[in-house]
Each structure stands twice: as C-alpha cells, then as structure tokens.
PDB file of C-alpha atoms and ligand atoms in Angstrom:
ATOM      1  CA  MET I  13       2.163   0.298  23.179  1.00  0.00           C
ATOM      2  CA  SER I  14      -0.005   3.372  22.669  1.00  0.00           C
ATOM      3  CA  ALA I  15      -2.055   4.028  19.574  1.00  0.00           C
ATOM      4  CA  GLU I  16       0.396   6.693  18.470  1.00  0.00           C
ATOM      5  CA  ALA I  17       3.377   4.358  18.731  1.00  0.00           C
ATOM      6  CA  GLY I  18       1.663   1.693  16.666  1.00  0.00           C
ATOM      7  CA  TYR I  19       0.712   4.214  14.059  1.00  0.00           C
ATOM      8  CA  SER I  20       4.201   5.644  13.550  1.00  0.00           C
ATOM      9  CA  THR I  21       5.662   2.136  13.349  1.00  0.00           C
ATOM     10  CA  THR I  22       3.388   1.370  10.441  1.00  0.00           C
ATOM     11  CA  ILE I  23       4.556   4.477   8.605  1.00  0.00           C
ATOM     12  CA  THR I  24       8.249   3.707   9.141  1.00  0.00           C
ATOM     13  CA  ILE I  25       7.969   0.171   7.751  1.00  0.00           C
ATOM     14  CA  ASN I  26       6.911   1.509   4.378  1.00  0.00           C
ATOM     15  CA  LYS I  27       9.247   4.470   4.056  1.00  0.00           C
ATOM     16  CA  GLY I  28      11.907   2.653   2.003  1.00  0.00           C
ATOM     17  CA  HIS I  29       9.623   1.831  -0.887  1.00  0.00           C
ATOM     18  CA  SER I  30       9.728   4.084  -3.895  1.00  0.00           C
ATOM     19  CA  ARG I  31       6.572   4.344  -5.961  1.00  0.00           C
ATOM     20  CA  THR I  32       8.568   4.856  -9.160  1.00  0.00           C
ATOM     21  CA  THR I  33      10.809   1.834  -8.531  1.00  0.00           C
ATOM     22  CA  ALA I  34       7.801  -0.364  -7.815  1.00  0.00           C
ATOM     23  CA  GLY I  35       6.090   0.908 -10.967  1.00  0.00           C
ATOM     24  CA  LEU I  36       9.118   0.280 -13.189  1.00  0.00           C
ATOM     25  CA  CYS I  37       9.662  -3.175 -11.672  1.00  0.00           C
ATOM     26  CA  ALA I  38       6.062  -4.023 -12.473  1.00  0.00           C
ATOM     27  CA  LEU I  39       6.301  -2.713 -16.043  1.00  0.00           C
ATOM     28  CA  PHE I  40       9.552  -4.423 -17.000  1.00  0.00           C
ATOM     29  CA  LEU I  41       9.801  -7.504 -14.782  1.00  0.00           C
ATOM     30  CA  GLY I  42       6.278  -7.694 -13.407  1.00  0.00           C
ATOM     31  CA  GLY I  43       5.755 -11.013 -15.195  1.00  0.00           C
ATOM     32  CA  ILE I  44       7.933 -12.660 -12.556  1.00  0.00           C
ATOM     33  CA  GLY I  45       6.492 -10.543  -9.743  1.00  0.00           C
ATOM     34  CA  LEU I  46       9.562  -8.406  -9.096  1.00  0.00           C
ATOM     35  CA  HIS I  47       7.430  -5.517  -7.826  1.00  0.00           C
ATOM     36  CA  LYS I  48       5.742  -7.845  -5.322  1.00  0.00           C
ATOM     37  CA  PHE I  49       9.098  -8.988  -3.933  1.00  0.00           C
ATOM     38  CA  TYR I  50      10.198  -5.353  -3.831  1.00  0.00           C
ATOM     39  CA  LEU I  51       7.099  -4.359  -1.865  1.00  0.00           C
ATOM     40  CA  GLY I  52       7.642  -7.144   0.656  1.00  0.00           C
ATOM     41  CA  LYS I  53       5.005  -9.562  -0.617  1.00  0.00           C
ATOM     42  CA  PRO I  54       7.048 -12.630  -1.559  1.00  0.00           C
ATOM     43  CA  ILE I  55       4.051 -14.978  -1.428  1.00  0.00           C
ATOM     44  CA  GLN I  56       2.227 -12.932  -4.059  1.00  0.00           C
ATOM     45  CA  GLY I  57       5.502 -12.689  -5.966  1.00  0.00           C
ATOM     46  CA  LEU I  58       5.821 -16.482  -6.069  1.00  0.00           C
ATOM     47  CA  PHE I  59       2.392 -16.760  -7.662  1.00  0.00           C
ATOM     48  CA  TYR I  60       3.625 -14.487 -10.421  1.00  0.00           C
ATOM     49  CA  VAL I  61       6.701 -16.697 -10.876  1.00  0.00           C
ATOM     50  CA  PHE I  62       4.668 -19.922 -10.984  1.00  0.00           C
ATOM     51  CA  PHE I  63       2.195 -18.578 -13.495  1.00  0.00           C
ATOM     52  CA  CYS I  64       4.560 -16.444 -15.576  1.00  0.00           C
ATOM     53  CA  TRP I  65       4.344 -18.961 -18.468  1.00  0.00           C
ATOM     54  CA  THR I  66       0.669 -18.038 -18.885  1.00  0.00           C
ATOM     55  CA  PHE I  67       1.596 -14.363 -19.377  1.00  0.00           C
ATOM     56  CA  ILE I  68      -1.342 -13.477 -17.147  1.00  0.00           C
ATOM     57  CA  PRO I  69       0.935 -12.102 -14.365  1.00  0.00           C
ATOM     58  CA  ALA I  70       2.730  -9.934 -16.932  1.00  0.00           C
ATOM     59  CA  PHE I  71      -0.625  -8.584 -18.023  1.00  0.00           C
ATOM     60  CA  ILE I  72      -1.744  -7.863 -14.449  1.00  0.00           C
ATOM     61  CA  ALA I  73       1.644  -6.346 -13.600  1.00  0.00           C
ATOM     62  CA  LEU I  74       1.414  -4.014 -16.586  1.00  0.00           C
ATOM     63  CA  PHE I  75      -1.759  -2.521 -15.151  1.00  0.00           C
ATOM     64  CA  GLU I  76      -0.326  -2.463 -11.629  1.00  0.00           C
ATOM     65  CA  GLY I  77       2.776  -0.680 -12.888  1.00  0.00           C
ATOM     66  CA  ILE I  78       0.737   1.956 -14.674  1.00  0.00           C
ATOM     67  CA  ARG I  79      -1.415   2.403 -11.569  1.00  0.00           C
ATOM     68  CA  TYR I  80       1.646   2.812  -9.315  1.00  0.00           C
ATOM     69  CA  LEU I  81       3.080   5.437 -11.642  1.00  0.00           C
ATOM     70  CA  MET I  82      -0.213   7.320 -11.938  1.00  0.00           C
ATOM     71  CA  MET I  83      -1.116   7.511  -8.243  1.00  0.00           C
ATOM     72  CA  SER I  84       0.209  10.104  -5.818  1.00  0.00           C
ATOM     73  CA  ASP I  85       2.954   9.244  -3.329  1.00  0.00           C
ATOM     74  CA  ALA I  86       0.471   9.695  -0.489  1.00  0.00           C
ATOM     75  CA  GLU I  87      -1.956   7.282  -2.095  1.00  0.00           C
ATOM     76  CA  PHE I  88       0.803   4.759  -2.729  1.00  0.00           C
ATOM     77  CA  GLN I  89       1.995   4.911   0.883  1.00  0.00           C
ATOM     78  CA  SER I  90      -1.505   4.593   2.278  1.00  0.00           C
ATOM     79  CA  ARG I  91      -2.124   1.576   0.040  1.00  0.00           C
ATOM     80  CA  LEU I  92       1.018  -0.078   1.399  1.00  0.00           C
ATOM     81  CA  GLU I  93      -0.117   0.685   4.936  1.00  0.00           C
ATOM     82  CA  GLN I  94      -3.508  -0.814   4.204  1.00  0.00           C
ATOM     83  CA  ASP I  95      -1.942  -3.945   2.706  1.00  0.00           C
ATOM     84  CA  LYS I  96       0.288  -4.278   5.729  1.00  0.00           C
ATOM     85  CA  LEU I  97      -2.691  -4.015   8.073  1.00  0.00           C
ATOM     86  CA  ASP I  98      -4.630  -6.620   6.104  1.00  0.00           C
ATOM     87  CA  HIS I  99      -1.578  -8.836   6.080  1.00  0.00           C
ATOM     88  CA  ILE I 100      -0.899  -8.528   9.803  1.00  0.00           C
ATOM     89  CA  GLY I 101      -4.260  -9.741  10.954  1.00  0.00           C
ATOM     90  CA  GLY I 102      -7.123  -8.229   9.065  1.00  0.00           C
ATOM     91  CA  THR I 103      -8.012  -5.914  11.922  1.00  0.00           C
ATOM     92  CA  PHE I 104      -7.044  -2.348  12.614  1.00  0.00           C
ATOM     93  CA  SER I 105      -6.442  -2.981  16.286  1.00  0.00           C
ATOM     94  CA  VAL I 106      -3.225  -4.944  15.714  1.00  0.00           C
ATOM     95  CA  SER I 107      -1.246  -1.812  14.933  1.00  0.00           C
ATOM     96  CA  GLY I 108      -3.190   0.453  17.282  1.00  0.00           C
ATOM     97  CA  ILE I 109      -5.416   1.897  14.582  1.00  0.00           C
ATOM     98  CA  THR I 110      -9.065   1.336  15.413  1.00  0.00           C
ATOM     99  CA  PRO I 111     -12.236   2.828  13.964  1.00  0.00           C
ATOM    100  CA  ASP I 112     -12.688   4.466  17.380  1.00  0.00           C
ATOM    101  CA  THR I 113      -9.466   6.446  17.249  1.00  0.00           C
ATOM    102  CA  HIS I 114      -8.817   6.902  13.533  1.00  0.00           C
ATOM    103  CA  VAL I 115     -10.706   7.935  10.420  1.00  0.00           C
ATOM    104  CA  LYS I 116      -9.832   7.506   6.777  1.00  0.00           C
ATOM    105  CA  CYS I 117      -8.638  10.556   4.897  1.00  0.00           C
ATOM    106  CA  PRO I 118     -11.147  11.175   2.076  1.00  0.00           C
ATOM    107  CA  ASP I 119      -8.300  12.217  -0.236  1.00  0.00           C
ATOM    108  CA  CYS I 120      -5.596   9.568   0.136  1.00  0.00           C
ATOM    109  CA  ARG I 121      -7.515   7.028   2.257  1.00  0.00           C
ATOM    110  CA  GLY I 122      -4.704   6.958   4.790  1.00  0.00           C
ATOM    111  CA  PHE I 123      -5.559   6.582   8.467  1.00  0.00           C
ATOM    112  CA  VAL I 124      -5.449   9.756  10.535  1.00  0.00           C
ATOM    113  CA  PRO I 125      -6.310  10.297  14.214  1.00  0.00           C
ATOM    114  CA  LYS I 126      -9.892  11.440  14.630  1.00  0.00           C
ATOM    115  CA  GLU I 127      -8.889  14.692  16.288  1.00  0.00           C
ATOM    116  CA  ALA I 128      -6.410  15.641  13.552  1.00  0.00           C
ATOM    117  CA  LYS I 129      -7.261  18.741  11.521  1.00  0.00           C
ATOM    118  CA  VAL I 130      -4.782  18.070   8.724  1.00  0.00           C
ATOM    119  CA  CYS I 131      -3.950  14.727   7.098  1.00  0.00           C
ATOM    120  CA  GLN I 132      -0.345  13.766   7.811  1.00  0.00           C
ATOM    121  CA  HIS I 133      -0.109  11.889   4.502  1.00  0.00           C
ATOM    122  CA  CYS I 134      -1.367  14.373   1.937  1.00  0.00           C
ATOM    123  CA  ASN I 135      -1.772  17.520   4.079  1.00  0.00           C
ATOM    124  CA  CYS I 136      -5.357  18.025   3.056  1.00  0.00           C
ATOM    125  CA  LYS I 137      -7.706  19.699   5.523  1.00  0.00           C
ATOM    126  CA  LEU I 138      -9.996  17.381   7.435  1.00  0.00           C
ATOM    127  CA  VAL I 139     -13.468  18.238   8.602  1.00  0.00           C
ATOM    128  CA  PRO I 140     -13.906  17.244  12.257  1.00  0.00           C
ATOM    129  CA  GLN I 141     -16.749  14.773  12.725  1.00  0.00           C
TER     130      GLN I 141
HETATM  131 ZN1   ZN U  24      -4.722  12.394   3.131  1.00  0.00          ZN
END
C-alpha cells in the first residue's frame, strides 16, 4: 500500500460524519454519549453512559457540541482523521502518513503531502518548506 492509498482511505472513512449532526447529538443527548457513538467511538460513548448520573458527561458534551458547531468542516474532518490515527496505533506510519512525507496544514491541521502547494482539506495555500 502506497502512502497515497493510505491517505485517501483515511479520508473516506470519515466522509459520512456530519459536523452539524454530531454537534446536535452532543447538545441534546450528549449526556449519554450519543455523539461519541455517532462518531464511531463507542468506548468513549460507554463512559458517558456509565457516568451520566453525575451529569459531568452532559456538561462536557455541551462544550463539545458547541465546539463542533463552531469549527469549520475542514477542522472537524481533520480532527476525526487525527483521532482515527491515534486510535489505530498512535503512529502516523500505520496509515501511510509519516512526518517524512506529510506536513500539518497550519490552517486546519490536516495532513497534506509535503510537496503539495494547496491544502486538500481547506484549500489554503501552503508554503513549501
Ligand atoms: Zn488546511
């Protein structure tokens, strides 16, 4: 699997998730972790369920919901990608993204190939290093 293949796979995994849906889930049913289940993090979601009686998850979810709704789509997607990478193994190399081949976009913090001139997430111009 080439670096490019791994990269596009990561993007595709996250395409189905709507930022608005995740935000609304967090605001209204975040106390039971609905947004976590929606975003494919059932383990985190279960913590919300277990501790919902303390109202702490609802409080955290309220902030998460507001944050989801405030951030740009590009930022939201790149956050999901980052979470996925952390989840998979904690290293970039698992999905073909390594510090040698990719840099972080200063705008949306998504990973872009080093030689790219434009970020494929937020379309901002990148300064070659
Ligand atoms: Zn970007």
